[in-house]
Amino acid sequence: MMKIDKDDLIEKVLIDEESLNLKIKQLAKTLNEHYADRDELILICILKGSVMFMTELAKNLNIETKMEFMSVSSYENNTYSSGNVKILMDLDIDIKDKEVLIVEDIIDTGYTLKKIKETLLKREPKDLKIITLLDKPERREVDIKPDYTGFKIPNDYVVGFGLDYNQLYRNLAYIGVVKRSVYEDIEEIK
């Protein structure tokens, strides 16, 4: 697939860097209060998109944390979820009787997160909560709700701050809306 220049890809900035940083600090403050009396919290980062969010969130937490990673796939080289969720990389530790927080970049249809939550609940954590940077409730196809949400966004294809287009643009310091013409052309080709 041909690389598209950032200026030809981004229609507009949806959430700027300053707003992202402020919201992450607010979320961390809420988590610090909620988990204040707990021994430790296990953060489970859903790769690859959630890395930047989890890193910034963790820097603002003053509670003992462990960082774990899961890699899952449901997009199968599409710009939309297929609903067929596969775990590509699992946790390295046992979460039984532990406080666990799933750290997600975006909740769209909800299929991926529902599968992850079901999988992790079978491992009997003491508590399992979900935090997402972005929530797209308009696209939800399954019943799943985050416990903590950064921003509710419209049904736009977004990139930046961990979210990608063709594995690129994750490193943008903001969340940008992809021009509809970019991904509509690709979907028509498939």
PDB file of C-alpha atoms in Angstrom, residues 100-176:
ATOM      1  CA  VAL A 100      -6.618  -5.143  36.800  1.00  0.00           C
ATOM      2  CA  LEU A 101      -7.199  -2.195  34.481  1.00  0.00           C
ATOM      3  CA  ILE A 102      -7.487  -2.774  30.735  1.00  0.00           C
ATOM      4  CA  VAL A 103      -5.980   0.236  28.943  1.00  0.00           C
ATOM      5  CA  GLU A 104      -7.533   0.728  25.515  1.00  0.00           C
ATOM      6  CA  ASP A 105      -6.917   3.413  22.901  1.00  0.00           C
ATOM      7  CA  ILE A 106     -10.383   3.405  21.331  1.00  0.00           C
ATOM      8  CA  ILE A 107     -13.634   1.506  21.705  1.00  0.00           C
ATOM      9  CA  ASP A 108     -15.455   1.226  18.416  1.00  0.00           C
ATOM     10  CA  THR A 109     -17.789  -1.733  17.752  1.00  0.00           C
ATOM     11  CA  GLY A 110     -16.767  -3.248  21.089  1.00  0.00           C
ATOM     12  CA  TYR A 111     -16.070  -6.756  19.750  1.00  0.00           C
ATOM     13  CA  THR A 112     -12.366  -6.703  20.571  1.00  0.00           C
ATOM     14  CA  LEU A 113     -12.780  -5.363  24.078  1.00  0.00           C
ATOM     15  CA  LYS A 114     -15.665  -7.720  24.861  1.00  0.00           C
ATOM     16  CA  LYS A 115     -13.507 -10.719  23.884  1.00  0.00           C
ATOM     17  CA  ILE A 116     -10.567  -9.427  25.953  1.00  0.00           C
ATOM     18  CA  LYS A 117     -12.786  -8.795  28.972  1.00  0.00           C
ATOM     19  CA  GLU A 118     -14.379 -12.267  28.747  1.00  0.00           C
ATOM     20  CA  THR A 119     -10.936 -13.874  28.445  1.00  0.00           C
ATOM     21  CA  LEU A 120      -9.531 -11.990  31.424  1.00  0.00           C
ATOM     22  CA  LEU A 121     -12.577 -12.557  33.657  1.00  0.00           C
ATOM     23  CA  LYS A 122     -12.055 -16.323  33.278  1.00  0.00           C
ATOM     24  CA  ARG A 123      -8.693 -15.789  35.001  1.00  0.00           C
ATOM     25  CA  GLU A 124     -10.493 -14.558  38.137  1.00  0.00           C
ATOM     26  CA  PRO A 125      -9.049 -11.122  38.835  1.00  0.00           C
ATOM     27  CA  LYS A 126     -10.159  -9.470  42.073  1.00  0.00           C
ATOM     28  CA  ASP A 127     -11.415  -6.534  40.030  1.00  0.00           C
ATOM     29  CA  LEU A 128     -11.379  -5.774  36.308  1.00  0.00           C
ATOM     30  CA  LYS A 129     -12.039  -2.301  34.977  1.00  0.00           C
ATOM     31  CA  ILE A 130     -11.630  -0.650  31.572  1.00  0.00           C
ATOM     32  CA  ILE A 131     -10.172   2.734  30.707  1.00  0.00           C
ATOM     33  CA  THR A 132     -10.243   4.079  27.173  1.00  0.00           C
ATOM     34  CA  LEU A 133      -8.793   7.228  25.742  1.00  0.00           C
ATOM     35  CA  LEU A 134     -11.444   7.433  23.016  1.00  0.00           C
ATOM     36  CA  ASP A 135     -14.989   6.104  22.943  1.00  0.00           C
ATOM     37  CA  LYS A 136     -17.088   5.945  19.793  1.00  0.00           C
ATOM     38  CA  PRO A 137     -20.505   4.912  21.221  1.00  0.00           C
ATOM     39  CA  GLU A 138     -22.270   5.562  17.912  1.00  0.00           C
ATOM     40  CA  ARG A 139     -20.449   2.542  16.418  1.00  0.00           C
ATOM     41  CA  ARG A 140     -21.072   0.114  19.298  1.00  0.00           C
ATOM     42  CA  GLU A 141     -22.423  -3.253  18.190  1.00  0.00           C
ATOM     43  CA  VAL A 142     -22.016  -5.146  21.483  1.00  0.00           C
ATOM     44  CA  ASP A 143     -22.890  -4.164  25.029  1.00  0.00           C
ATOM     45  CA  ILE A 144     -19.651  -3.018  26.631  1.00  0.00           C
ATOM     46  CA  LYS A 145     -18.973   0.177  28.514  1.00  0.00           C
ATOM     47  CA  PRO A 146     -15.702   1.577  29.810  1.00  0.00           C
ATOM     48  CA  ASP A 147     -15.369   2.467  33.486  1.00  0.00           C
ATOM     49  CA  TYR A 148     -13.256   5.499  32.616  1.00  0.00           C
ATOM     50  CA  THR A 149     -13.347   7.485  29.374  1.00  0.00           C
ATOM     51  CA  GLY A 150     -11.113  10.246  28.101  1.00  0.00           C
ATOM     52  CA  PHE A 151     -13.138  11.559  25.154  1.00  0.00           C
ATOM     53  CA  LYS A 152     -16.344  10.545  23.393  1.00  0.00           C
ATOM     54  CA  ILE A 153     -15.790  11.119  19.696  1.00  0.00           C
ATOM     55  CA  PRO A 154     -17.943  11.057  16.564  1.00  0.00           C
ATOM     56  CA  ASN A 155     -17.846   8.236  14.034  1.00  0.00           C
ATOM     57  CA  ASP A 156     -14.682   9.427  12.281  1.00  0.00           C
ATOM     58  CA  TYR A 157     -11.573   7.453  11.350  1.00  0.00           C
ATOM     59  CA  VAL A 158      -8.871   8.888  13.611  1.00  0.00           C
ATOM     60  CA  VAL A 159      -5.090   8.589  13.823  1.00  0.00           C
ATOM     61  CA  GLY A 160      -2.354   9.788  16.119  1.00  0.00           C
ATOM     62  CA  PHE A 161      -1.326   9.223  19.722  1.00  0.00           C
ATOM     63  CA  GLY A 162      -1.051   5.490  19.064  1.00  0.00           C
ATOM     64  CA  LEU A 163      -3.817   5.085  16.503  1.00  0.00           C
ATOM     65  CA  ASP A 164      -2.686   4.271  12.993  1.00  0.00           C
ATOM     66  CA  TYR A 165      -3.447   4.319   9.314  1.00  0.00           C
ATOM     67  CA  ASN A 166      -1.672   1.408   7.635  1.00  0.00           C
ATOM     68  CA  GLN A 167       0.640   1.164  10.710  1.00  0.00           C
ATOM     69  CA  LEU A 168       1.737   4.799  10.233  1.00  0.00           C
ATOM     70  CA  TYR A 169       1.014   8.067  12.075  1.00  0.00           C
ATOM     71  CA  ARG A 170       0.909   6.510  15.562  1.00  0.00           C
ATOM     72  CA  ASN A 171       3.578   9.014  16.604  1.00  0.00           C
ATOM     73  CA  LEU A 172       1.458  12.134  16.053  1.00  0.00           C
ATOM     74  CA  ALA A 173       1.096  14.054  19.320  1.00  0.00           C
ATOM     75  CA  TYR A 174      -2.577  14.749  18.606  1.00  0.00           C
ATOM     76  CA  ILE A 175      -5.675  12.899  17.398  1.00  0.00           C
ATOM     77  CA  GLY A 176      -6.489  13.751  13.788  1.00  0.00           C
TER      78      GLY A 176
END
